[in-house]
């Protein structure tokens, strides 16, 4: 029985030897070289403007816009961080000043903005690949009918997974002043033992044993991770934002001195809320890519879309289509950035920050007039045609006043309390409403109408004041927007303003 065990042991040893020979490197080498796979002077990484990766029968092409990468710029994440991690956000309202230098796009098989740091990492992996052993295949005895010295034989390269290559990486420079452009082509073969792999510079007489990091990056990584997940990448100075959902339309434009809401009503926009909306557009990211170039876009509710956000800058217009919910009861939705073919997943939290709400964008102040610019205040109490009239005029020492009682032609001269007038200006010019409503002014509750004039007697603004039966006060200055206040001190009557008649000599 012992001889049977011996035979079994010998058989197992033979099988292990055969397996080891199959997994071993296909040829003998010239010994360790520890050299760079690509010479340092072969190509300038800062001038690379095109990358081609061919694998699995498909070609992936990335191209750069701009003059060159900025080697001193700070990447959004560390080289080893996940490509899906959120990049460091710029300061609110700040434009991406490096966008023109480091703007990459994937152009095949789809068109999409590419993550600059991921692309730079890929270039670095290729150019920093180190050969630990060079194999001169020309010295091997050919097994395919070739002759010694003819160069790498087909069988030798096939054993290394290089005939044909499993994948090919091409880096190409931007053209120089004379129009010339250099490129390097690296062919990637199969993986070997101990984290090694085979690679070959196109045209080389042999091939190299390299670390498997490049193969892992080029062959195993999902190339969708190279795409930027920002919905509006490198968004510059925004001049216009439009949101359309069915019959509802909200439009915000930027003016020289601030923002203006032009739909659903034309009204002053709150600067802080407007800038927070634009910052949200800059930061907005998808939660992932669903499908490229869908055959039936209507399945995802993006053609036609349920809603659409359009962002206009000095360089052009970008738009995001918002589609159906990703599943029954889910809050996330499908989305598509126009100009791309990739359907993405839009998180509900991102959508909430992107959709502009008119009631939040409207300036909650009753008027944009500054108190220091007011020289005259004209107040009409009650009916605008026959109500009591008060005129307050700014003087060096305070406010003078005139009063014409309702239905009377007599005009009384006097003075008003400076403290009371300042409270009126504070209420109308500096106090924010607790709520904003888009509705017609309730004439039945009218209390007063206040008109501000400047130092050249030019009209600055007019604010109408009304009170509801629930005790709330309403300000409106002709834009169809009601600023609703709870308890607020608005001195408009002569007694409230401390009017005192000028004594006659």
Short mmCIF file of C-alpha atoms in Angstrom, two decimals:
data_model
loop_
_atom_site.label_atom_id
_atom_site.label_comp_id
_atom_site.label_asym_id
_atom_site.label_seq_id
_atom_site.Cartn_x
_atom_site.Cartn_y
_atom_site.Cartn_z
CA UNK A 1 0.00 0.00 0.00
CA UNK A 2 2.93 2.29 0.63
CA UNK A 3 3.95 2.10 -3.03
CA UNK A 4 0.48 3.36 -4.01
CA UNK A 5 0.88 6.36 -1.73
CA UNK A 6 4.31 7.02 -3.25
CA UNK A 7 2.90 6.92 -6.76
CA UNK A 8 0.12 9.33 -5.75
CA UNK A 9 2.65 11.72 -4.21
CA UNK A 10 4.80 11.62 -7.36
CA UNK A 11 1.73 12.26 -9.52
CA UNK A 12 0.69 15.26 -7.44
CA UNK A 13 4.24 16.62 -7.57
CA UNK A 14 4.23 16.25 -11.36
CA UNK A 15 0.94 18.10 -11.67
CA UNK A 16 2.27 20.92 -9.50
CA UNK A 17 5.37 21.15 -11.67
CA UNK A 18 3.28 21.36 -14.85
CA UNK A 19 1.03 24.03 -13.31
CA UNK A 20 4.02 26.04 -12.18
CA UNK A 21 5.54 25.89 -15.67
CA UNK A 22 2.28 27.07 -17.19
CA UNK A 23 2.04 30.03 -14.78
CA UNK A 24 5.68 30.94 -15.03
CA UNK A 25 6.85 33.70 -17.31
CA UNK A 26 6.95 32.36 -20.85
CA UNK A 27 10.62 33.13 -21.50
CA UNK A 28 13.80 33.69 -19.69
CA UNK A 29 14.79 37.27 -18.98
CA UNK A 30 17.88 39.34 -19.03
CA UNK A 31 17.61 39.83 -15.28
CA UNK A 32 16.15 42.65 -13.23
CA UNK A 33 16.51 46.14 -14.68
CA UNK A 34 14.39 48.35 -12.36
CA UNK A 35 13.93 50.95 -15.04
CA UNK A 36 11.05 53.15 -16.11
CA UNK A 37 8.89 51.51 -18.75
CA UNK A 38 8.65 54.84 -20.61
CA UNK A 39 11.65 57.15 -20.83
CA UNK A 40 11.22 60.45 -19.01
CA UNK A 41 11.87 62.41 -22.22
CA UNK A 42 9.48 60.35 -24.35
CA UNK A 43 6.50 62.62 -23.68
CA UNK A 44 5.67 65.65 -21.55
CA UNK A 45 2.83 64.79 -19.14
CA UNK A 46 1.81 68.46 -18.88
CA UNK A 47 1.22 68.57 -22.65
CA UNK A 48 -0.81 65.38 -22.97
CA UNK A 49 -4.14 66.36 -24.51
CA UNK A 50 -5.54 63.02 -25.67
CA UNK A 51 -5.81 59.59 -24.08
CA UNK A 52 -7.07 56.49 -25.83
CA UNK A 53 -7.79 53.25 -24.00
CA UNK A 54 -8.86 50.24 -25.99
CA UNK A 55 -10.14 47.24 -24.06
CA UNK A 56 -12.89 44.66 -24.37
CA UNK A 57 -13.27 45.59 -28.02
CA UNK A 58 -14.22 49.20 -27.19
CA UNK A 59 -12.35 52.46 -27.45
CA UNK A 60 -12.50 55.13 -24.76
CA UNK A 61 -11.15 58.55 -25.68
CA UNK A 62 -10.52 61.54 -23.41
CA UNK A 63 -9.52 64.96 -24.72
CA UNK A 64 -8.43 68.09 -22.91
CA UNK A 65 -9.63 71.64 -23.49
CA UNK A 66 -7.24 74.48 -22.70
CA UNK A 67 -3.53 75.03 -23.03
CA UNK A 68 -2.22 72.63 -20.44
CA UNK A 69 -2.46 71.09 -17.05
CA UNK A 70 -1.39 73.24 -14.15
CA UNK A 71 1.12 71.18 -12.19
CA UNK A 72 0.83 73.50 -9.18
CA UNK A 73 -2.94 73.22 -8.88
CA UNK A 74 -4.42 71.39 -5.93
CA UNK A 75 -6.49 68.33 -6.86
CA UNK A 76 -9.91 67.84 -5.42
CA UNK A 77 -8.94 64.66 -3.63
CA UNK A 78 -5.93 62.57 -2.78
CA UNK A 79 -4.61 60.20 -5.47
CA UNK A 80 -5.77 57.17 -3.54
CA UNK A 81 -9.21 58.48 -2.67
CA UNK A 82 -12.35 57.06 -4.17
CA UNK A 83 -13.25 58.64 -7.51
CA UNK A 84 -16.80 59.00 -6.27
CA UNK A 85 -15.86 61.05 -3.22
CA UNK A 86 -17.05 64.64 -3.14
CA UNK A 87 -14.43 67.17 -4.22
CA UNK A 88 -13.57 70.10 -2.06
CA UNK A 89 -16.09 72.82 -2.76
CA UNK A 90 -14.96 76.23 -3.85
CA UNK A 91 -15.89 79.28 -1.88
CA UNK A 92 -19.53 80.24 -2.39
CA UNK A 93 -19.96 82.24 -5.53
CA UNK A 94 -16.35 81.68 -6.65
CA UNK A 95 -15.71 80.57 -10.18
CA UNK A 96 -13.35 77.72 -10.97
CA UNK A 97 -10.33 79.66 -12.14
CA UNK A 98 -8.44 76.56 -13.20
CA UNK A 99 -11.18 75.16 -15.39
CA UNK A 100 -9.70 76.45 -18.65
CA UNK A 101 -6.38 74.74 -17.88
CA UNK A 102 -7.64 71.39 -16.64
CA UNK A 103 -10.88 70.75 -18.47
CA UNK A 104 -11.07 67.18 -19.74
CA UNK A 105 -13.95 65.53 -21.59
CA UNK A 106 -14.69 61.99 -22.57
CA UNK A 107 -15.56 62.05 -26.27
CA UNK A 108 -15.93 58.32 -27.03
CA UNK A 109 -18.03 56.23 -26.74
CA UNK A 110 -20.05 58.95 -24.98
CA UNK A 111 -19.58 62.68 -24.49
CA UNK A 112 -19.26 63.74 -20.88
CA UNK A 113 -17.14 65.99 -18.67
CA UNK A 114 -14.25 63.99 -17.19
CA UNK A 115 -12.79 64.16 -13.71
CA UNK A 116 -9.48 65.97 -14.12
CA UNK A 117 -7.86 64.36 -11.12
CA UNK A 118 -8.80 60.84 -12.27
CA UNK A 119 -7.35 61.58 -15.72
CA UNK A 120 -4.14 62.98 -14.23
CA UNK A 121 -3.89 59.90 -12.04
CA UNK A 122 -4.21 57.69 -15.11
CA UNK A 123 -1.47 59.60 -16.95
CA UNK A 124 0.78 59.29 -13.91
CA UNK A 125 0.15 55.55 -13.63
CA UNK A 126 1.17 55.07 -17.25
CA UNK A 127 4.29 57.26 -17.17
CA UNK A 128 5.46 56.02 -13.76
CA UNK A 129 5.08 52.34 -14.59
CA UNK A 130 8.33 50.60 -13.69
CA UNK A 131 9.80 47.60 -15.42
CA UNK A 132 11.24 45.07 -13.00
CA UNK A 133 12.43 42.77 -15.75
CA UNK A 134 12.88 43.11 -19.50
CA UNK A 135 12.33 40.10 -21.73
CA UNK A 136 14.12 40.02 -25.07
CA UNK A 137 11.81 37.75 -27.01
CA UNK A 138 14.11 37.81 -30.05
CA UNK A 139 16.57 35.52 -28.26
CA UNK A 140 13.97 32.82 -27.75
CA UNK A 141 13.64 29.86 -30.08
CA UNK A 142 10.55 30.51 -32.16
CA UNK A 143 7.79 27.96 -32.10
CA UNK A 144 5.70 29.34 -34.92
CA UNK A 145 8.00 28.79 -37.86
CA UNK A 146 9.90 32.07 -37.53
CA UNK A 147 13.63 32.53 -37.42
CA UNK A 148 15.84 33.44 -34.49
CA UNK A 149 16.60 37.14 -34.54
CA UNK A 150 13.40 38.09 -36.38
CA UNK A 151 12.08 39.89 -33.26
CA UNK A 152 9.34 38.95 -30.81
CA UNK A 153 7.60 35.84 -32.09
CA UNK A 154 3.87 35.52 -32.14
CA UNK A 155 3.93 32.57 -29.78
CA UNK A 156 6.12 34.38 -27.27
CA UNK A 157 3.93 37.46 -27.25
CA UNK A 158 0.77 35.36 -27.17
CA UNK A 159 2.01 33.61 -24.04
CA UNK A 160 2.34 37.03 -22.39
CA UNK A 161 -1.12 38.07 -23.57
CA UNK A 162 0.35 40.57 -26.04
CA UNK A 163 -0.59 38.99 -29.38
CA UNK A 164 -3.07 40.47 -29.47
CA UNK A 165 -2.76 42.79 -26.51
CA UNK A 166 -5.51 42.67 -23.93
CA UNK A 167 -5.61 46.46 -23.90
CA UNK A 168 -3.79 49.41 -25.45
CA UNK A 169 -3.15 52.82 -23.91
CA UNK A 170 -2.13 55.78 -26.09
CA UNK A 171 -0.97 59.14 -24.74
CA UNK A 172 -0.63 61.99 -27.23
CA UNK A 173 0.83 65.46 -26.78
CA UNK A 174 -0.64 68.72 -27.97
CA UNK A 175 1.08 69.93 -31.16
CA UNK A 176 4.25 71.97 -30.70
CA UNK A 177 5.05 75.22 -32.48
CA UNK A 178 6.12 73.33 -35.61
CA UNK A 179 2.98 71.17 -35.57
CA UNK A 180 4.71 68.01 -34.39
CA UNK A 181 3.12 65.93 -31.66
CA UNK A 182 4.62 62.97 -29.83
CA UNK A 183 2.78 59.95 -28.55
CA UNK A 184 3.49 56.75 -26.68
CA UNK A 185 1.54 53.51 -27.03
CA UNK A 186 1.62 50.90 -24.29
CA UNK A 187 0.24 47.42 -24.90
CA UNK A 188 -0.99 45.58 -21.83
CA UNK A 189 -0.77 41.81 -21.55
CA UNK A 190 -1.97 39.29 -19.03
CA UNK A 191 -1.48 39.36 -15.27
CA UNK A 192 1.23 37.15 -13.78
CA UNK A 193 2.18 35.98 -10.30
CA UNK A 194 3.00 38.08 -7.23
CA UNK A 195 1.14 41.16 -8.49
CA UNK A 196 3.16 41.34 -11.71
CA UNK A 197 1.90 41.78 -15.25
CA UNK A 198 3.22 42.01 -18.79
CA UNK A 199 3.40 45.20 -20.84
CA UNK A 200 5.11 46.32 -24.00
CA UNK A 201 5.93 49.60 -25.67
CA UNK A 202 4.63 49.41 -29.20
CA UNK A 203 7.56 48.75 -31.53
CA UNK A 204 9.79 47.35 -28.78
CA UNK A 205 11.78 44.24 -29.60
CA UNK A 206 10.69 42.67 -26.34
CA UNK A 207 8.34 43.24 -23.47
CA UNK A 208 8.54 43.99 -19.77
CA UNK A 209 7.38 42.57 -16.49
CA UNK A 210 5.75 45.47 -14.61
CA UNK A 211 3.87 46.04 -11.41
CA UNK A 212 0.17 45.24 -11.76
CA UNK A 213 -1.03 48.69 -10.62
CA UNK A 214 -1.34 49.99 -14.18
CA UNK A 215 -3.30 46.93 -15.26
CA UNK A 216 -5.61 47.28 -12.30
CA UNK A 217 -6.27 50.92 -13.13
CA UNK A 218 -6.70 50.42 -16.89
CA UNK A 219 -8.45 47.05 -17.03
CA UNK A 220 -10.48 46.66 -13.86
CA UNK A 221 -11.69 50.15 -13.07
CA UNK A 222 -15.16 51.14 -14.20
CA UNK A 223 -14.50 53.90 -16.69
CA UNK A 224 -17.66 55.67 -15.63
CA UNK A 225 -15.63 56.62 -12.56
CA UNK A 226 -13.63 58.92 -14.85
CA UNK A 227 -16.72 61.02 -15.47
CA UNK A 228 -17.49 64.03 -13.36
CA UNK A 229 -20.64 63.72 -11.34
CA UNK A 230 -21.21 67.45 -11.08
CA UNK A 231 -24.38 68.29 -12.96
CA UNK A 232 -23.04 71.70 -14.00
CA UNK A 233 -19.22 71.34 -13.92
CA UNK A 234 -17.01 74.43 -14.06
CA UNK A 235 -19.99 76.74 -13.87
CA UNK A 236 -18.83 80.33 -14.32
CA UNK A 237 -20.72 83.53 -13.56
CA UNK A 238 -24.42 82.71 -13.84
CA UNK A 239 -26.55 85.35 -15.56
CA UNK A 240 -29.89 83.51 -15.73
CA UNK A 241 -31.64 80.51 -14.17
CA UNK A 242 -34.93 79.13 -15.50
CA UNK A 243 -37.01 76.34 -13.96
CA UNK A 244 -39.98 74.96 -15.89
CA UNK A 245 -42.38 72.31 -14.63
CA UNK A 246 -45.59 71.98 -16.57
CA UNK A 247 -47.27 75.40 -16.67
CA UNK A 248 -45.12 76.72 -13.84
CA UNK A 249 -42.10 78.84 -14.71
CA UNK A 250 -39.59 80.53 -12.42
CA UNK A 251 -36.94 82.77 -13.98
CA UNK A 252 -34.14 84.56 -12.18
CA UNK A 253 -31.75 86.97 -13.89
CA UNK A 254 -28.67 88.74 -12.65
CA UNK A 255 -28.47 92.49 -12.96
CA UNK A 256 -25.68 94.94 -12.36
CA UNK A 257 -26.62 95.60 -8.74
CA UNK A 258 -28.26 92.32 -7.78
CA UNK A 259 -30.87 89.82 -8.94
CA UNK A 260 -34.35 90.17 -10.40
CA UNK A 261 -37.14 87.61 -10.52
CA UNK A 262 -38.97 87.94 -13.84
CA UNK A 263 -41.33 84.94 -13.52
CA UNK A 264 -43.84 84.09 -12.17
CA UNK A 265 -43.84 87.79 -11.21
CA UNK A 266 -41.41 90.59 -11.83
CA UNK A 267 -39.94 91.49 -8.48
CA UNK A 268 -36.70 92.16 -6.67
CA UNK A 269 -34.87 88.97 -5.71
CA UNK A 270 -33.12 88.37 -2.43
CA UNK A 271 -29.37 88.42 -3.03
CA UNK A 272 -28.52 85.82 -0.39
CA UNK A 273 -31.16 83.35 -1.52
CA UNK A 274 -30.18 83.86 -5.17
CA UNK A 275 -26.50 83.22 -4.48
CA UNK A 276 -27.33 80.16 -2.39
CA UNK A 277 -29.29 78.79 -5.37
CA UNK A 278 -26.34 79.37 -7.71
CA UNK A 279 -23.95 77.77 -5.23
CA UNK A 280 -26.28 74.76 -5.05
CA UNK A 281 -26.14 74.49 -8.85
CA UNK A 282 -22.34 74.52 -8.71
CA UNK A 283 -22.22 71.80 -6.05
CA UNK A 284 -24.99 69.57 -7.39
CA UNK A 285 -23.89 66.00 -8.14
CA UNK A 286 -25.58 62.90 -9.41
CA UNK A 287 -25.60 59.71 -7.36
CA UNK A 288 -24.39 57.59 -10.27
CA UNK A 289 -24.83 56.71 -13.92
CA UNK A 290 -27.78 54.53 -14.92
CA UNK A 291 -27.47 53.96 -18.66
CA UNK A 292 -25.75 55.50 -21.67
CA UNK A 293 -27.65 56.48 -24.80
CA UNK A 294 -31.01 54.93 -23.85
CA UNK A 295 -33.10 53.62 -26.69
CA UNK A 296 -36.35 54.80 -25.07
CA UNK A 297 -35.71 58.04 -23.12
CA UNK A 298 -39.41 58.25 -22.34
CA UNK A 299 -39.03 55.22 -20.06
CA UNK A 300 -37.04 57.43 -17.70
CA UNK A 301 -39.38 60.40 -18.05
CA UNK A 302 -36.76 62.63 -19.64
CA UNK A 303 -38.29 62.98 -23.12
CA UNK A 304 -40.33 65.00 -22.47
CA UNK A 305 -38.99 65.80 -19.00
CA UNK A 306 -41.13 66.28 -15.91
CA UNK A 307 -39.10 69.44 -15.20
CA UNK A 308 -36.16 71.30 -16.67
CA UNK A 309 -33.54 73.60 -15.15
CA UNK A 310 -31.68 75.90 -17.54
CA UNK A 311 -28.56 77.79 -16.46
CA UNK A 312 -27.12 80.55 -18.62
CA UNK A 313 -23.58 81.90 -18.31
CA UNK A 314 -21.41 84.17 -20.42
CA UNK A 315 -20.07 81.12 -22.26
CA UNK A 316 -23.35 79.42 -23.07
CA UNK A 317 -26.42 77.66 -21.72
CA UNK A 318 -26.62 74.33 -19.93
CA UNK A 319 -29.76 72.43 -19.01
CA UNK A 320 -30.75 69.54 -16.77
CA UNK A 321 -33.80 67.41 -17.47
CA UNK A 322 -35.52 65.91 -14.43
CA UNK A 323 -37.46 62.72 -15.12
CA UNK A 324 -39.55 60.16 -13.28
CA UNK A 325 -38.91 58.66 -9.86
CA UNK A 326 -36.36 55.82 -10.03
CA UNK A 327 -38.81 53.43 -8.36
CA UNK A 328 -42.24 53.36 -6.81
CA UNK A 329 -42.27 55.43 -3.64
CA UNK A 330 -38.69 56.69 -4.13
CA UNK A 331 -37.81 60.37 -3.96
CA UNK A 332 -34.73 60.15 -6.22
CA UNK A 333 -35.33 60.81 -9.89
CA UNK A 334 -33.77 60.10 -13.24
CA UNK A 335 -31.96 62.98 -14.89
CA UNK A 336 -30.08 63.89 -18.05
CA UNK A 337 -27.74 66.80 -18.65
CA UNK A 338 -28.44 68.07 -22.15
CA UNK A 339 -25.43 67.63 -24.42
CA UNK A 340 -24.65 64.23 -22.85
CA UNK A 341 -26.24 60.82 -23.40
CA UNK A 342 -25.97 59.45 -19.85
CA UNK A 343 -29.03 59.00 -17.68
CA UNK A 344 -28.06 59.70 -14.07
CA UNK A 345 -29.67 59.31 -10.67
CA UNK A 346 -30.61 62.60 -8.99
CA UNK A 347 -30.80 62.41 -5.18
CA UNK A 348 -33.87 64.02 -3.67
CA UNK A 349 -31.71 66.24 -1.48
CA UNK A 350 -29.92 67.63 -4.54
CA UNK A 351 -33.19 68.30 -6.36
CA UNK A 352 -34.55 70.19 -3.35
CA UNK A 353 -31.58 72.55 -3.49
CA UNK A 354 -31.73 73.02 -7.26
CA UNK A 355 -35.41 73.83 -7.73
CA UNK A 356 -35.89 77.59 -7.27
CA UNK A 357 -38.92 78.59 -5.22
CA UNK A 358 -40.29 82.00 -6.04
CA UNK A 359 -41.48 82.70 -2.49
CA UNK A 360 -37.94 82.17 -1.20
CA UNK A 361 -36.22 84.09 -3.97
CA UNK A 362 -38.36 87.22 -3.64
CA UNK A 363 -36.80 89.98 -1.57
CA UNK A 364 -38.71 90.12 1.72
CA UNK A 365 -38.04 93.85 2.16
CA UNK A 366 -40.89 96.15 1.20
CA UNK A 367 -38.60 98.38 -0.85
CA UNK A 368 -35.02 98.55 -2.05
CA UNK A 369 -34.78 102.25 -1.16
CA UNK A 370 -32.10 103.06 1.42
CA UNK A 371 -33.18 105.37 4.28
CA UNK A 372 -30.24 107.70 3.71
CA UNK A 373 -31.40 108.34 0.13
CA UNK A 374 -34.83 109.57 1.21
CA UNK A 375 -35.36 113.35 1.30
CA UNK A 376 -39.18 113.43 1.33
CA UNK A 377 -41.89 111.03 2.50
CA UNK A 378 -45.45 111.48 1.20
CA UNK A 379 -48.18 109.62 3.10
CA UNK A 380 -51.81 109.27 2.04
CA UNK A 381 -54.08 107.71 4.64
CA UNK A 382 -57.10 105.68 3.50
CA UNK A 383 -58.50 106.56 0.10
CA UNK A 384 -55.76 107.64 -2.26
CA UNK A 385 -57.86 110.43 -3.85
CA UNK A 386 -59.31 112.12 -0.77
CA UNK A 387 -57.52 110.73 2.27
CA UNK A 388 -55.48 112.71 4.77
CA UNK A 389 -52.05 113.70 3.44
CA UNK A 390 -48.80 114.05 5.33
CA UNK A 391 -45.55 115.27 3.80
CA UNK A 392 -42.32 114.80 5.74
CA UNK A 393 -39.19 116.64 4.59
CA UNK A 394 -35.72 115.95 5.85
CA UNK A 395 -34.00 118.95 7.44
CA UNK A 396 -30.60 119.41 9.00
CA UNK A 397 -32.09 119.36 12.48
CA UNK A 398 -34.84 116.77 11.91
CA UNK A 399 -38.03 116.39 9.85
CA UNK A 400 -40.45 119.15 8.97
CA UNK A 401 -44.03 118.20 8.14
CA UNK A 402 -47.20 119.42 6.47
CA UNK A 403 -50.67 118.01 7.03
CA UNK A 404 -53.84 118.26 4.98
CA UNK A 405 -56.83 116.70 6.72
CA UNK A 406 -59.30 114.53 4.81
CA UNK A 407 -61.66 116.62 2.73
CA UNK A 408 -59.91 119.86 3.76
CA UNK A 409 -57.90 122.23 1.60
CA UNK A 410 -56.14 123.74 4.61
CA UNK A 411 -52.50 122.77 4.94
CA UNK A 412 -50.95 122.83 8.37
CA UNK A 413 -47.21 123.22 8.80
CA UNK A 414 -45.26 121.70 11.65
CA UNK A 415 -42.66 119.10 12.53
CA UNK A 416 -42.55 115.34 13.06
CA UNK A 417 -40.70 113.27 15.61
CA UNK A 418 -37.34 112.21 14.21
CA UNK A 419 -37.50 108.98 16.20
CA UNK A 420 -40.96 108.13 14.79
CA UNK A 421 -39.87 108.83 11.19
CA UNK A 422 -36.82 106.60 11.67
CA UNK A 423 -39.11 103.81 12.87
CA UNK A 424 -41.20 104.22 9.73
CA UNK A 425 -38.11 104.02 7.51
CA UNK A 426 -36.87 100.99 9.42
CA UNK A 427 -40.19 99.18 8.99
CA UNK A 428 -40.37 99.81 5.23
CA UNK A 429 -36.71 99.68 4.22
CA UNK A 430 -34.99 97.32 6.64
CA UNK A 431 -37.50 94.89 8.18
CA UNK A 432 -37.95 91.56 6.42
CA UNK A 433 -41.38 90.03 6.02
CA UNK A 434 -42.25 86.83 7.81
CA UNK A 435 -43.94 85.47 4.66
CA UNK A 436 -44.24 86.34 0.99
CA UNK A 437 -47.34 85.77 -1.10
CA UNK A 438 -47.96 86.27 -4.80
CA UNK A 439 -51.43 87.83 -4.85
CA UNK A 440 -53.34 91.02 -5.61
CA UNK A 441 -53.21 93.83 -3.09
CA UNK A 442 -56.30 93.76 -0.81
CA UNK A 443 -57.75 97.22 -1.44
CA UNK A 444 -60.48 96.68 1.13
CA UNK A 445 -57.85 96.61 3.86
CA UNK A 446 -55.84 99.60 2.66
CA UNK A 447 -54.37 101.71 5.45
CA UNK A 448 -51.95 104.04 3.75
CA UNK A 449 -49.73 104.68 0.75
CA UNK A 450 -46.15 105.86 1.30
CA UNK A 451 -44.07 107.45 -1.47
CA UNK A 452 -40.34 108.08 -1.12
CA UNK A 453 -38.64 110.91 -3.03
CA UNK A 454 -34.94 111.68 -3.42
CA UNK A 455 -33.05 114.91 -2.95
CA UNK A 456 -33.88 116.01 -6.50
CA UNK A 457 -37.56 115.38 -5.75
CA UNK A 458 -37.42 112.29 -7.97
CA UNK A 459 -39.78 109.43 -7.03
CA UNK A 460 -37.88 106.44 -5.61
CA UNK A 461 -40.64 103.98 -4.73
CA UNK A 462 -44.20 103.70 -3.46
CA UNK A 463 -45.34 101.19 -0.83
CA UNK A 464 -48.99 100.39 -0.11
CA UNK A 465 -49.95 99.26 3.37
CA UNK A 466 -52.96 97.14 4.32
CA UNK A 467 -54.16 95.23 7.34
CA UNK A 468 -56.02 91.94 7.33
CA UNK A 469 -58.81 90.89 9.61
CA UNK A 470 -56.36 88.47 11.26
CA UNK A 471 -54.30 91.45 12.39
CA UNK A 472 -51.40 90.92 9.98
CA UNK A 473 -49.89 93.86 8.10
CA UNK A 474 -49.16 93.76 4.37
CA UNK A 475 -46.69 95.81 2.35
CA UNK A 476 -46.78 95.90 -1.47
CA UNK A 477 -44.87 98.13 -3.86
CA UNK A 478 -46.54 97.43 -7.20
CA UNK A 479 -44.88 94.12 -8.08
CA UNK A 480 -47.83 91.87 -7.22
CA UNK A 481 -46.04 90.49 -4.17
CA UNK A 482 -47.46 90.78 -0.67
CA UNK A 483 -44.91 91.00 2.17
CA UNK A 484 -46.80 89.75 5.21
CA UNK A 485 -45.82 90.81 8.74
CA UNK A 486 -47.16 89.91 12.14
CA UNK A 487 -46.71 92.52 14.84
CA UNK A 488 -44.84 95.47 13.34
CA UNK A 489 -44.59 99.13 14.26
CA UNK A 490 -45.53 101.26 11.23
CA UNK A 491 -46.19 104.87 12.30
CA UNK A 492 -48.14 106.52 9.45
CA UNK A 493 -50.80 108.61 11.20
CA UNK A 494 -50.07 112.18 12.30
CA UNK A 495 -50.39 111.26 15.95
CA UNK A 496 -48.09 108.26 15.54
CA UNK A 497 -45.49 110.41 13.82
CA UNK A 498 -45.59 112.99 16.60
CA UNK A 499 -46.86 115.76 14.35
CA UNK A 500 -46.84 119.13 16.08
CA UNK A 501 -48.24 122.21 14.46
CA UNK A 502 -45.94 125.20 14.06
CA UNK A 503 -47.01 127.96 16.36
CA UNK A 504 -48.03 131.21 14.67
CA UNK A 505 -46.36 134.48 15.84
#
